[in-house]
Amino acid sequence: MGILGGTFDPPHLGHLLIAETARVALGLESVLFVPAGEPWLKSGQRITSATHRLRMVRLAVADNPDFCVSDCEIQRTGASYTVDTLRELRSSYPQDTGFYFIVGSDVLDQFHRWKEPDCILQLCRLAVIERPGGPDDGVVVLAERFPDAVASGVVVSVAGPRVDFSASELRRILAEGQSVRYQVPDAVAEYIRQHGLYHD
């Protein structure tokens, strides 16, 4: 099973493409989208309510039977940490379930700052997707700090199209009243319109 965490503010086609790329490349049965409740890396930043973000993610994946959504981080109080989510999922699924945590190469230089990164690498395999702004080979970056995990195959690189979507850029476009068609799923665009999101 693939796990794709994120703020999803808003969820866009890049998220879906990353999930599908990893699913196909790794032969995964499904990909679980996990919207963050209170993302610790974005503490102090303005974030759309968890309720709206969860609903948008559900709309974004509704037409793909290989994608599903978990609200486990939203249901928890306090900051959302990947290691806590993995522990919760590990206790909820059969013991032999293999987890791949899907991550963009652009966040790898901060991975050592995540809560209990070594434990994360024990609870799952890390599937690294190349992203604009990230290194050409994210696995090499991780090998500098986590050589044993990389050497044992816990960290894998997933080749695919470089996805150049930015949620912050989409928020800016929406705030200016411009169209985000072909950048977010139609159902998400309609939800944003109906609820007046991102229009400051």
Short mmCIF file of C-alpha atoms in Angstrom, two decimals:
data_model
loop_
_atom_site.label_atom_id
_atom_site.label_comp_id
_atom_site.label_asym_id
_atom_site.label_seq_id
_atom_site.Cartn_x
_atom_site.Cartn_y
_atom_site.Cartn_z
CA MET A 1 0.00 0.00 0.00
CA GLY A 2 1.19 3.48 -0.85
CA ILE A 3 0.68 6.33 1.58
CA LEU A 4 0.62 9.93 0.37
CA GLY A 5 0.47 12.49 3.13
CA GLY A 6 0.15 16.21 2.68
CA THR A 7 -1.71 19.38 3.49
CA PHE A 8 -3.63 19.16 0.19
CA ASP A 9 -4.48 22.86 0.28
CA PRO A 10 -5.88 22.39 -2.34
CA PRO A 11 -5.44 18.87 -3.75
CA HIS A 12 -4.34 19.12 -7.38
CA LEU A 13 -3.66 16.93 -10.38
CA GLY A 14 -0.01 16.72 -9.41
CA HIS A 15 -0.96 14.81 -6.26
CA LEU A 16 -3.00 12.36 -8.31
CA LEU A 17 -0.23 11.89 -10.88
CA ILE A 18 2.37 11.25 -8.17
CA ALA A 19 0.11 8.68 -6.52
CA GLU A 20 -0.63 6.90 -9.79
CA THR A 21 3.02 6.92 -10.85
CA ALA A 22 4.05 5.28 -7.57
CA ARG A 23 1.16 2.81 -7.67
CA VAL A 24 2.06 1.56 -11.13
CA ALA A 25 5.84 1.58 -10.68
CA LEU A 26 5.74 -0.27 -7.36
CA GLY A 27 2.81 -2.57 -8.17
CA LEU A 28 0.74 -1.27 -5.27
CA GLU A 29 -2.83 -2.42 -4.70
CA SER A 30 -3.88 1.04 -3.53
CA VAL A 31 -2.71 4.46 -2.43
CA LEU A 32 -4.01 5.99 0.79
CA PHE A 33 -4.24 9.79 0.88
CA VAL A 34 -3.73 11.19 4.39
CA PRO A 35 -4.55 14.91 4.79
CA ALA A 36 -2.62 16.47 7.66
CA GLY A 37 -4.60 17.75 10.61
CA GLU A 38 -2.06 20.26 11.91
CA PRO A 39 1.08 20.03 9.75
CA TRP A 40 4.01 20.81 12.04
CA LEU A 41 6.20 22.03 9.17
CA LYS A 42 3.65 24.74 8.42
CA SER A 43 3.10 25.90 11.99
CA GLY A 44 2.01 29.53 12.03
CA GLN A 45 0.94 29.53 8.39
CA ARG A 46 -2.63 30.10 7.30
CA ILE A 47 -4.17 26.77 6.33
CA THR A 48 -7.66 25.96 5.06
CA SER A 49 -9.78 24.08 7.60
CA ALA A 50 -9.21 20.34 7.85
CA THR A 51 -12.88 19.72 7.06
CA HIS A 52 -12.64 21.50 3.70
CA ARG A 53 -9.32 19.86 2.81
CA LEU A 54 -10.62 16.39 3.67
CA ARG A 55 -13.74 16.91 1.56
CA MET A 56 -11.66 18.15 -1.38
CA VAL A 57 -9.35 15.14 -1.21
CA ARG A 58 -12.33 12.78 -1.17
CA LEU A 59 -13.72 14.54 -4.24
CA ALA A 60 -10.33 14.40 -5.96
CA VAL A 61 -9.99 10.62 -5.63
CA ALA A 62 -13.66 9.65 -5.92
CA ASP A 63 -13.42 8.31 -9.47
CA ASN A 64 -10.37 6.10 -8.86
CA PRO A 65 -11.04 2.78 -7.08
CA ASP A 66 -7.30 2.41 -6.39
CA PHE A 67 -7.24 5.57 -4.27
CA CYS A 68 -8.70 5.94 -0.78
CA VAL A 69 -8.60 8.53 2.00
CA SER A 70 -7.85 8.36 5.72
CA ASP A 71 -8.83 11.05 8.20
CA CYS A 72 -6.61 9.61 10.96
CA GLU A 73 -4.41 12.72 11.23
CA ILE A 74 -7.41 15.03 11.29
CA GLN A 75 -9.04 12.97 14.04
CA ARG A 76 -5.90 13.21 16.20
CA THR A 77 -5.31 16.29 18.31
CA GLY A 78 -2.06 18.19 18.11
CA ALA A 79 0.56 18.34 15.41
CA SER A 80 0.47 15.73 12.65
CA TYR A 81 3.62 13.62 12.54
CA THR A 82 4.28 10.95 9.92
CA VAL A 83 5.73 8.51 12.44
CA ASP A 84 2.54 8.63 14.55
CA THR A 85 0.41 8.03 11.46
CA LEU A 86 2.52 5.07 10.39
CA ARG A 87 2.26 3.53 13.86
CA GLU A 88 -1.51 3.94 13.78
CA LEU A 89 -1.81 2.46 10.30
CA ARG A 90 0.54 -0.38 11.19
CA SER A 91 -1.79 -1.34 14.06
CA SER A 92 -4.87 -1.09 11.82
CA TYR A 93 -3.73 -3.27 8.92
CA PRO A 94 -2.61 -6.91 8.73
CA GLN A 95 0.94 -7.40 9.97
CA ASP A 96 2.21 -8.43 6.54
CA THR A 97 0.97 -5.25 4.82
CA GLY A 98 3.85 -3.49 3.12
CA PHE A 99 3.78 0.30 3.34
CA TYR A 100 5.46 2.69 0.92
CA PHE A 101 5.43 6.29 2.10
CA ILE A 102 5.46 8.42 -1.04
CA VAL A 103 7.52 11.58 -0.77
CA GLY A 104 8.75 14.21 -3.20
CA SER A 105 12.48 14.70 -3.59
CA ASP A 106 12.04 18.40 -2.78
CA VAL A 107 11.48 17.66 0.93
CA LEU A 108 14.36 15.23 1.42
CA ASP A 109 16.79 17.84 2.69
CA GLN A 110 14.44 18.28 5.67
CA PHE A 111 13.70 14.60 6.30
CA HIS A 112 16.24 14.38 9.12
CA ARG A 113 14.20 17.04 10.97
CA TRP A 114 11.02 14.95 10.90
CA LYS A 115 9.99 13.33 14.16
CA GLU A 116 11.87 10.02 14.60
CA PRO A 117 13.08 9.64 10.99
CA ASP A 118 14.89 6.39 11.77
CA CYS A 119 11.65 4.91 13.10
CA ILE A 120 9.82 6.01 9.95
CA LEU A 121 12.33 4.01 7.92
CA GLN A 122 11.61 0.96 10.09
CA LEU A 123 7.83 1.25 9.71
CA CYS A 124 7.76 1.65 5.92
CA ARG A 125 9.76 1.91 2.75
CA LEU A 126 10.28 5.39 1.35
CA ALA A 127 9.27 5.90 -2.29
CA VAL A 128 11.02 9.00 -3.60
CA ILE A 129 9.44 10.84 -6.54
CA GLU A 130 11.52 13.44 -8.37
CA ARG A 131 10.10 16.94 -7.95
CA PRO A 132 11.14 20.33 -9.32
CA GLY A 133 13.31 22.03 -6.71
CA GLY A 134 14.56 18.70 -5.45
CA PRO A 135 17.82 16.90 -6.22
CA ASP A 136 18.12 14.80 -9.37
CA ASP A 137 18.73 11.75 -7.21
CA GLY A 138 16.95 12.03 -3.87
CA VAL A 139 18.18 8.63 -2.75
CA VAL A 140 21.77 9.93 -2.80
CA VAL A 141 20.73 12.82 -0.52
CA LEU A 142 19.21 10.42 2.00
CA ALA A 143 22.22 8.11 1.79
CA GLU A 144 24.36 10.82 3.37
CA ARG A 145 22.35 10.71 6.63
CA PHE A 146 20.69 7.29 6.45
CA PRO A 147 23.23 5.04 4.69
CA ASP A 148 21.98 1.79 6.22
CA ALA A 149 18.38 2.38 5.12
CA VAL A 150 19.43 3.21 1.58
CA ALA A 151 21.86 0.29 1.37
CA SER A 152 19.18 -2.16 2.53
CA GLY A 153 16.67 -0.99 -0.09
CA VAL A 154 14.29 0.72 2.34
CA VAL A 155 14.52 3.87 0.19
CA VAL A 156 13.54 3.46 -3.46
CA SER A 157 13.52 5.94 -6.32
CA VAL A 158 10.44 6.07 -8.53
CA ALA A 159 10.96 7.33 -12.06
CA GLY A 160 8.19 9.27 -13.72
CA PRO A 161 7.20 12.65 -15.09
CA ARG A 162 8.47 15.59 -13.06
CA VAL A 163 5.33 17.12 -11.63
CA ASP A 164 5.47 20.91 -11.46
CA PHE A 165 2.29 21.74 -9.58
CA SER A 166 2.36 24.01 -6.53
CA ALA A 167 -0.52 24.37 -4.07
CA SER A 168 0.78 27.78 -3.00
CA GLU A 169 0.79 28.94 -6.62
CA LEU A 170 -2.75 27.61 -7.08
CA ARG A 171 -3.88 29.54 -4.00
CA ARG A 172 -2.37 32.70 -5.48
CA ILE A 173 -4.11 32.11 -8.81
CA LEU A 174 -7.43 31.49 -7.07
CA ALA A 175 -7.04 34.60 -4.92
CA GLU A 176 -6.65 36.61 -8.13
CA GLY A 177 -9.86 35.10 -9.50
CA GLN A 178 -8.13 33.18 -12.28
CA SER A 179 -9.05 29.73 -13.56
CA VAL A 180 -7.41 26.57 -12.21
CA ARG A 181 -9.04 24.32 -14.78
CA TYR A 182 -6.78 21.41 -15.80
CA GLN A 183 -4.78 21.96 -12.60
CA VAL A 184 -7.27 20.61 -10.05
CA PRO A 185 -10.00 18.01 -10.60
CA ASP A 186 -13.26 19.56 -11.80
CA ALA A 187 -15.10 18.44 -8.65
CA VAL A 188 -12.50 20.18 -6.49
CA ALA A 189 -12.70 23.37 -8.56
CA GLU A 190 -16.47 23.37 -8.14
CA TYR A 191 -16.17 22.81 -4.38
CA ILE A 192 -13.74 25.72 -4.12
CA ARG A 193 -16.15 27.91 -6.06
CA GLN A 194 -19.19 26.90 -4.02
CA HIS A 195 -17.46 27.55 -0.70
CA GLY A 196 -15.56 30.66 -1.74
CA LEU A 197 -12.20 29.21 -0.74
CA TYR A 198 -8.93 31.04 -1.40
CA HIS A 199 -10.66 34.25 -2.45
CA ASP A 200 -9.13 36.76 -0.04
#
